[in-house]
PDB file of C-alpha atoms in Angstrom:
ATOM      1  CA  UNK A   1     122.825 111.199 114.895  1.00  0.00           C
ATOM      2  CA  UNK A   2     125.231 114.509 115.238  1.00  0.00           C
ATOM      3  CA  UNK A   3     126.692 113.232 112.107  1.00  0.00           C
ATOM      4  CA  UNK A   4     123.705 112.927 109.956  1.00  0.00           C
ATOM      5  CA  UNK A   5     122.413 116.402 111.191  1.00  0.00           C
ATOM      6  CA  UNK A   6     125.670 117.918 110.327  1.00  0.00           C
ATOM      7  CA  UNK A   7     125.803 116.453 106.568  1.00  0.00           C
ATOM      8  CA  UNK A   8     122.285 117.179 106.246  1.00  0.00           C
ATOM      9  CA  UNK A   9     122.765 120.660 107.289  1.00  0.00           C
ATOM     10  CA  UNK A  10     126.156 121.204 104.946  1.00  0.00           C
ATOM     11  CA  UNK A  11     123.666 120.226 102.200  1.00  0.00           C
ATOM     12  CA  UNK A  12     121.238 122.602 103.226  1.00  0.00           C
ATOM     13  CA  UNK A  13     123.974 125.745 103.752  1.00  0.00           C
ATOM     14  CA  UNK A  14     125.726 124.462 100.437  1.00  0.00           C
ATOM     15  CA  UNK A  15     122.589 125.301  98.836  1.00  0.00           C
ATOM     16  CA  UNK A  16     121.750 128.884 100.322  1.00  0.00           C
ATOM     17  CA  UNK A  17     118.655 127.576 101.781  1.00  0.00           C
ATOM     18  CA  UNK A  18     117.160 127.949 105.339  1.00  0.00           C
ATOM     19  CA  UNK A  19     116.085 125.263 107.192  1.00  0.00           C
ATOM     20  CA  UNK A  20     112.646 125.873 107.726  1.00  0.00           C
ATOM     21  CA  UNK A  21     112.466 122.620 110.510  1.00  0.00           C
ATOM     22  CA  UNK A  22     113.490 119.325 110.860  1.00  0.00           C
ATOM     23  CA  UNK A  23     112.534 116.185 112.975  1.00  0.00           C
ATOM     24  CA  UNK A  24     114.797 113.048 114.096  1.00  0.00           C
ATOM     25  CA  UNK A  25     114.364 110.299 115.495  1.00  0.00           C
ATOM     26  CA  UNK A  26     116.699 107.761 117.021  1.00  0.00           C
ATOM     27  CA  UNK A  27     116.063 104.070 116.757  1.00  0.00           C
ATOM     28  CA  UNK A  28     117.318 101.086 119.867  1.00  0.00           C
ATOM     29  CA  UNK A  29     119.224  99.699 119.228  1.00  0.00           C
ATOM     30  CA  UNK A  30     120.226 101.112 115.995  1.00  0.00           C
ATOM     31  CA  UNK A  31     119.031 103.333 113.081  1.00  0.00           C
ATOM     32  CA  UNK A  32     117.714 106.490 112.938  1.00  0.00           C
ATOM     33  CA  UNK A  33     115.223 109.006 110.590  1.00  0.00           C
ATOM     34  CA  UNK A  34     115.278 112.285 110.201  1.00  0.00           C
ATOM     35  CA  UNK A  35     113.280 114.672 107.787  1.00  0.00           C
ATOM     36  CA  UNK A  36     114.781 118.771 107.106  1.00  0.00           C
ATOM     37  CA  UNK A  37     112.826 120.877 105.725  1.00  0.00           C
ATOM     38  CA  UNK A  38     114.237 123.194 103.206  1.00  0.00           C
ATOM     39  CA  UNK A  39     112.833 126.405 101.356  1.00  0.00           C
ATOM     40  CA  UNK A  40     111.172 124.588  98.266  1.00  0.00           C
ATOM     41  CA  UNK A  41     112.596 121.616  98.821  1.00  0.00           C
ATOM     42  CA  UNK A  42     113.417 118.692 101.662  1.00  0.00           C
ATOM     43  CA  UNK A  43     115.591 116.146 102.910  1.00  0.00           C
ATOM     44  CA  UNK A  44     114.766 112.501 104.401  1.00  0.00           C
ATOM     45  CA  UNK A  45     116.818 109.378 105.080  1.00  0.00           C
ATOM     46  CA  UNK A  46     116.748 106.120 106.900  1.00  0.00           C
ATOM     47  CA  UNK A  47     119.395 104.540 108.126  1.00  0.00           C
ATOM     48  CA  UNK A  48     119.781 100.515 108.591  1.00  0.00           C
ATOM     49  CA  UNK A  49     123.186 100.510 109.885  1.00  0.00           C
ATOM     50  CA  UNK A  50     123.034  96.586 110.294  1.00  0.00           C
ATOM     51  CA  UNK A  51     122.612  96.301 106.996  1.00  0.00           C
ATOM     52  CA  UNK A  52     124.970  99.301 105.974  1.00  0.00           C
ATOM     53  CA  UNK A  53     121.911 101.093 104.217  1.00  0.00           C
ATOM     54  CA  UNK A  54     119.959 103.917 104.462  1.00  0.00           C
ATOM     55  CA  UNK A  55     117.667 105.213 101.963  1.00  0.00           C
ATOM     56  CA  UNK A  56     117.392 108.949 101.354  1.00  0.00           C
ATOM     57  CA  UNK A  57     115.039 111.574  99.524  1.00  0.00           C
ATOM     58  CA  UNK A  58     116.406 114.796  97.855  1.00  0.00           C
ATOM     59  CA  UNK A  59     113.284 116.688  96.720  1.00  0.00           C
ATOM     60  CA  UNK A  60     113.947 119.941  94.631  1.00  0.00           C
ATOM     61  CA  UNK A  61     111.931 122.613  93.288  1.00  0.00           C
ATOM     62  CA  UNK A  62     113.508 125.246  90.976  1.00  0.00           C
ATOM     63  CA  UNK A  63     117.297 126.076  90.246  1.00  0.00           C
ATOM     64  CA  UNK A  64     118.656 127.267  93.754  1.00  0.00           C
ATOM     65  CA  UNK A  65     119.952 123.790  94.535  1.00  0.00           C
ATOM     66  CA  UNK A  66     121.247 120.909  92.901  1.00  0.00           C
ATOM     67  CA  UNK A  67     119.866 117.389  93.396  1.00  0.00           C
ATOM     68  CA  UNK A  68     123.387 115.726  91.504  1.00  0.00           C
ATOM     69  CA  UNK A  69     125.265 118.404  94.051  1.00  0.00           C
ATOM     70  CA  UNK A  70     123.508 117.196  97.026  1.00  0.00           C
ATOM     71  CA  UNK A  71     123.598 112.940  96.580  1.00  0.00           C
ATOM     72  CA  UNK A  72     127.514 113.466  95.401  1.00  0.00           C
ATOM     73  CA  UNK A  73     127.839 115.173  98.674  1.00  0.00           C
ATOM     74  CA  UNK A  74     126.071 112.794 100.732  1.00  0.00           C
ATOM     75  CA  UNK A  75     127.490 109.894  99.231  1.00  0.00           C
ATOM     76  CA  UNK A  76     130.971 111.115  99.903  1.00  0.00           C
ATOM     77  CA  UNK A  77     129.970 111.585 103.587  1.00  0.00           C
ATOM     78  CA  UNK A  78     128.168 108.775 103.869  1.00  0.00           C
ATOM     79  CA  UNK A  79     131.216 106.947 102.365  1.00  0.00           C
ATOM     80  CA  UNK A  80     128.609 105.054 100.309  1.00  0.00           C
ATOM     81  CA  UNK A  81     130.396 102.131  98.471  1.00  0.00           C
ATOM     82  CA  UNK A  82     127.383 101.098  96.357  1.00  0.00           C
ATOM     83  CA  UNK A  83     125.147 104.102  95.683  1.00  0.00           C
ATOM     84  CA  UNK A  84     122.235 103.609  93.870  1.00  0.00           C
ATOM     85  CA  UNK A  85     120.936 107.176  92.648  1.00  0.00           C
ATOM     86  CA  UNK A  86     117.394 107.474  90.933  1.00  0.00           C
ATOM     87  CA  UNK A  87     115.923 110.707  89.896  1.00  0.00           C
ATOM     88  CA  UNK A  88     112.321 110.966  89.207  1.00  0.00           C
ATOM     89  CA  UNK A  89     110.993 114.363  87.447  1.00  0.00           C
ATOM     90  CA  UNK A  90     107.157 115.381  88.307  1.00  0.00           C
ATOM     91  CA  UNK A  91     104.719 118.468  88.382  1.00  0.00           C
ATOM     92  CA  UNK A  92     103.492 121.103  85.722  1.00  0.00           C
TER      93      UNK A  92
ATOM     94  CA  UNK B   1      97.739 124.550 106.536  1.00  0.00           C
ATOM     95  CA  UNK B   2      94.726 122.847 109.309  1.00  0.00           C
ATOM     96  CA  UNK B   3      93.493 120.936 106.680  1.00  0.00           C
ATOM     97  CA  UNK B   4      96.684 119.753 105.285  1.00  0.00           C
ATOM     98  CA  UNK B   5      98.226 118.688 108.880  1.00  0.00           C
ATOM     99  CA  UNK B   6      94.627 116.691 109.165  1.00  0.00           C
ATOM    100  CA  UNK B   7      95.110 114.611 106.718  1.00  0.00           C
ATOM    101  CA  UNK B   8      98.529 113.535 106.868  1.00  0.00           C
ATOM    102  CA  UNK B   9      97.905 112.759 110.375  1.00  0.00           C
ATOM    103  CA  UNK B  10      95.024 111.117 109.313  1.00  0.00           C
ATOM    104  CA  UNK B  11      97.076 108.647 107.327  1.00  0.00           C
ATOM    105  CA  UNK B  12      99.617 107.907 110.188  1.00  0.00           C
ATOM    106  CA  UNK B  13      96.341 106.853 112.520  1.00  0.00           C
ATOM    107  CA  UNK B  14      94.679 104.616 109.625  1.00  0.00           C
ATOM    108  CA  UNK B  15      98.547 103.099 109.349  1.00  0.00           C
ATOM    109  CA  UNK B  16      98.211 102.511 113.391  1.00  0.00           C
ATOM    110  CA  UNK B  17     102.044 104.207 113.288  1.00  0.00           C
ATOM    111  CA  UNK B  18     103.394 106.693 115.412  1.00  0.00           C
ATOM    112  CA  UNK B  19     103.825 110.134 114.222  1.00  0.00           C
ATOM    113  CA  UNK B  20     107.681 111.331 116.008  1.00  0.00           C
ATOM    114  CA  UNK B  21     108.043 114.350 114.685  1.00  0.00           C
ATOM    115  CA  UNK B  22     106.577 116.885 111.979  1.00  0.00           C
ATOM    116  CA  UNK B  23     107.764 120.496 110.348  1.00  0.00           C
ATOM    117  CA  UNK B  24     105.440 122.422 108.452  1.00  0.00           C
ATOM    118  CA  UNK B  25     105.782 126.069 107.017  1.00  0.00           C
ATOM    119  CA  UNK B  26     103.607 128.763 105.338  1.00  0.00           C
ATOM    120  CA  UNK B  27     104.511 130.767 102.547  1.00  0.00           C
ATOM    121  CA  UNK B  28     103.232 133.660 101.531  1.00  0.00           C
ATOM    122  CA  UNK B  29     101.223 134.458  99.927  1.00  0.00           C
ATOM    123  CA  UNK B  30     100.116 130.973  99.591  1.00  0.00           C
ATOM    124  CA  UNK B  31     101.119 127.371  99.660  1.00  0.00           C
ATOM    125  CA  UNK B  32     102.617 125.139 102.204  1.00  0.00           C
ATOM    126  CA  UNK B  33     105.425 122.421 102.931  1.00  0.00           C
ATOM    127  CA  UNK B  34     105.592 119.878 105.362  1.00  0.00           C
ATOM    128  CA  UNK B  35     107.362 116.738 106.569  1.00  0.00           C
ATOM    129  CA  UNK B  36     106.063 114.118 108.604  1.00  0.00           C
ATOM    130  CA  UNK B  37     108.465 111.859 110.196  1.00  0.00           C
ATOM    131  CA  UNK B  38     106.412 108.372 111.195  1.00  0.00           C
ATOM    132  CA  UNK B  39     108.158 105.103 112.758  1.00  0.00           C
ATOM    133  CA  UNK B  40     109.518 103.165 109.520  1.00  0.00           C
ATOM    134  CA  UNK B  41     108.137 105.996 107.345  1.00  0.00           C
ATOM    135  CA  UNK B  42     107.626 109.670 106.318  1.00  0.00           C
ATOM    136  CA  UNK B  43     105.165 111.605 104.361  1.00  0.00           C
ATOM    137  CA  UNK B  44     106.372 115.401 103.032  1.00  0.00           C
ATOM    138  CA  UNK B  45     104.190 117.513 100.852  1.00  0.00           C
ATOM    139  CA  UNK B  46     104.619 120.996  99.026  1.00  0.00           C
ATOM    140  CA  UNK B  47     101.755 122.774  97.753  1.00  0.00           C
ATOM    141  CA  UNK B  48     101.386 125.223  94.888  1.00  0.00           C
ATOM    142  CA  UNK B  49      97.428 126.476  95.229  1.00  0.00           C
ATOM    143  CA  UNK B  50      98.146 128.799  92.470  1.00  0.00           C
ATOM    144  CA  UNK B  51      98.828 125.716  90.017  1.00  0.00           C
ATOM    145  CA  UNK B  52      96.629 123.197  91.545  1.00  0.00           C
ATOM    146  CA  UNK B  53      99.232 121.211  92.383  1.00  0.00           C
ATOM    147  CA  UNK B  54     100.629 119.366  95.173  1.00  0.00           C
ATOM    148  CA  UNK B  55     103.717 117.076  95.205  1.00  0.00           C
ATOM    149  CA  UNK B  56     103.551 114.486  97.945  1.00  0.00           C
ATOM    150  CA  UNK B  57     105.900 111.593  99.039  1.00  0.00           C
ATOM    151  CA  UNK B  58     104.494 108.209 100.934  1.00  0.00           C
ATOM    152  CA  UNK B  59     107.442 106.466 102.308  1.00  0.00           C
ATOM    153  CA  UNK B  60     107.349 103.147 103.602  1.00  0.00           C
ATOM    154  CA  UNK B  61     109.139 100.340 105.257  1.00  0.00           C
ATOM    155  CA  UNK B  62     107.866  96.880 106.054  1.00  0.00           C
ATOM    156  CA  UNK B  63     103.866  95.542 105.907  1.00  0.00           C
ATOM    157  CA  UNK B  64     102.487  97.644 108.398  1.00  0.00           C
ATOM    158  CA  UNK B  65     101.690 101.389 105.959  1.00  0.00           C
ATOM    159  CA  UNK B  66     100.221 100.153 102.828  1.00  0.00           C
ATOM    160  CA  UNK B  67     101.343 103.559  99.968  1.00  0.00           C
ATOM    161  CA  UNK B  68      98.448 102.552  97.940  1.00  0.00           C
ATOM    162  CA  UNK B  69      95.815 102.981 100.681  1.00  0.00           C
ATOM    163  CA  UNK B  70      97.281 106.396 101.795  1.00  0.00           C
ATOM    164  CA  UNK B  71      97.963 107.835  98.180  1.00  0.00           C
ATOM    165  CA  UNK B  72      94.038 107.078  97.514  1.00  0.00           C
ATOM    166  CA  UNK B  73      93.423 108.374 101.017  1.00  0.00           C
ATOM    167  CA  UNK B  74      94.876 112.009 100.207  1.00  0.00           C
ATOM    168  CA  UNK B  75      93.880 112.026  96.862  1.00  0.00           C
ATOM    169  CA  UNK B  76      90.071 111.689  97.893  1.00  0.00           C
ATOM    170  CA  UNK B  77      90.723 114.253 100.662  1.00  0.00           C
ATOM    171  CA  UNK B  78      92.791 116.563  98.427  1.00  0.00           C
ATOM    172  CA  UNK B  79      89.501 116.512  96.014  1.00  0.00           C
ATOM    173  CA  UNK B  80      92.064 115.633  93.199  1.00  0.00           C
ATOM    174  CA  UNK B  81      91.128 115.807  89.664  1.00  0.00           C
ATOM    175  CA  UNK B  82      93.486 114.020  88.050  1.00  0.00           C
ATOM    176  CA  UNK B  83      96.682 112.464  90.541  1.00  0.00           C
ATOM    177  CA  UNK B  84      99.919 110.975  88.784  1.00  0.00           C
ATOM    178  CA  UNK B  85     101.616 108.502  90.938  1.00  0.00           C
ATOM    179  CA  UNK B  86     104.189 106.327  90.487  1.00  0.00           C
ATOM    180  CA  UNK B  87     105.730 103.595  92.595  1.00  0.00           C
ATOM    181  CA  UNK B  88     109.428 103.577  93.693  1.00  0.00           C
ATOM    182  CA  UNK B  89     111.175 100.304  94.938  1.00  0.00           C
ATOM    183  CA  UNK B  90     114.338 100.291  96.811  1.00  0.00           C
ATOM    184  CA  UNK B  91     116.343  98.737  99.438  1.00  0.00           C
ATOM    185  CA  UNK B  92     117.994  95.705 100.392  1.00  0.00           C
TER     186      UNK B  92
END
């Protein structure tokens, strides 16, 4: 858990944004979730360590901060061996 | 930002889940963001009332939080004229 709040955070500082909130929650006997709340933007994952996978959201709005920066990031961290990066484009 | 918080927790109840945590924030002089961490799943939302426009993400896990039902759910409370959603698959 203190390591997914800290690489969640670094993403957050990296960026120049506050952290507006954030909620976590821990899973028995394993797993966790955890949602951050960013200026104009958030951060969500879920974690299945037994199956070594979590799944995780990036959402942006504007320039300030860089979805590519942020998954490279959390991918090193994560020491992801088999990332699987989408990025899906929306609004006006 | 009553409204908002009433219908997202309004689609945890109908999904029978547990909400474990939420984060909202006001900005001035309009529009909102929130995150609502739910067991297996999270909803997160940013509004722009200025452009109409709301971007909202229904995660889910497992059989128990059918997206479909809870996109139409918000988009009937959210009055919305003319929703764009798209489907995401991922995982193990």
């Amino acid at each position: 858990m203190d390591f997914i709040k800290s690489v969640l955070a670094a993403v957050a500082k990296e960026a120049g944004s506050a952290v507006l909130g954030e909620s976590y929650h821990r899973f028995l006997p394993q797993g966790l979730s955890g949602v951050v709340l960013i200026t104009g933007a958030h951060l969500c994952i879920h974690t299945w360590p037994e199956h070594g996978y979590a799944a995780i959201d990036i959402f942006t709005h504007g320039d300030a901060f860089s979805p590519d920066d942020a998954a490279k990031y959390i991918v090193e961290r994560l020491e992801s061996k088999n990332p699987a990066i989408v990025e899906l484009k929306r609004g006006f």
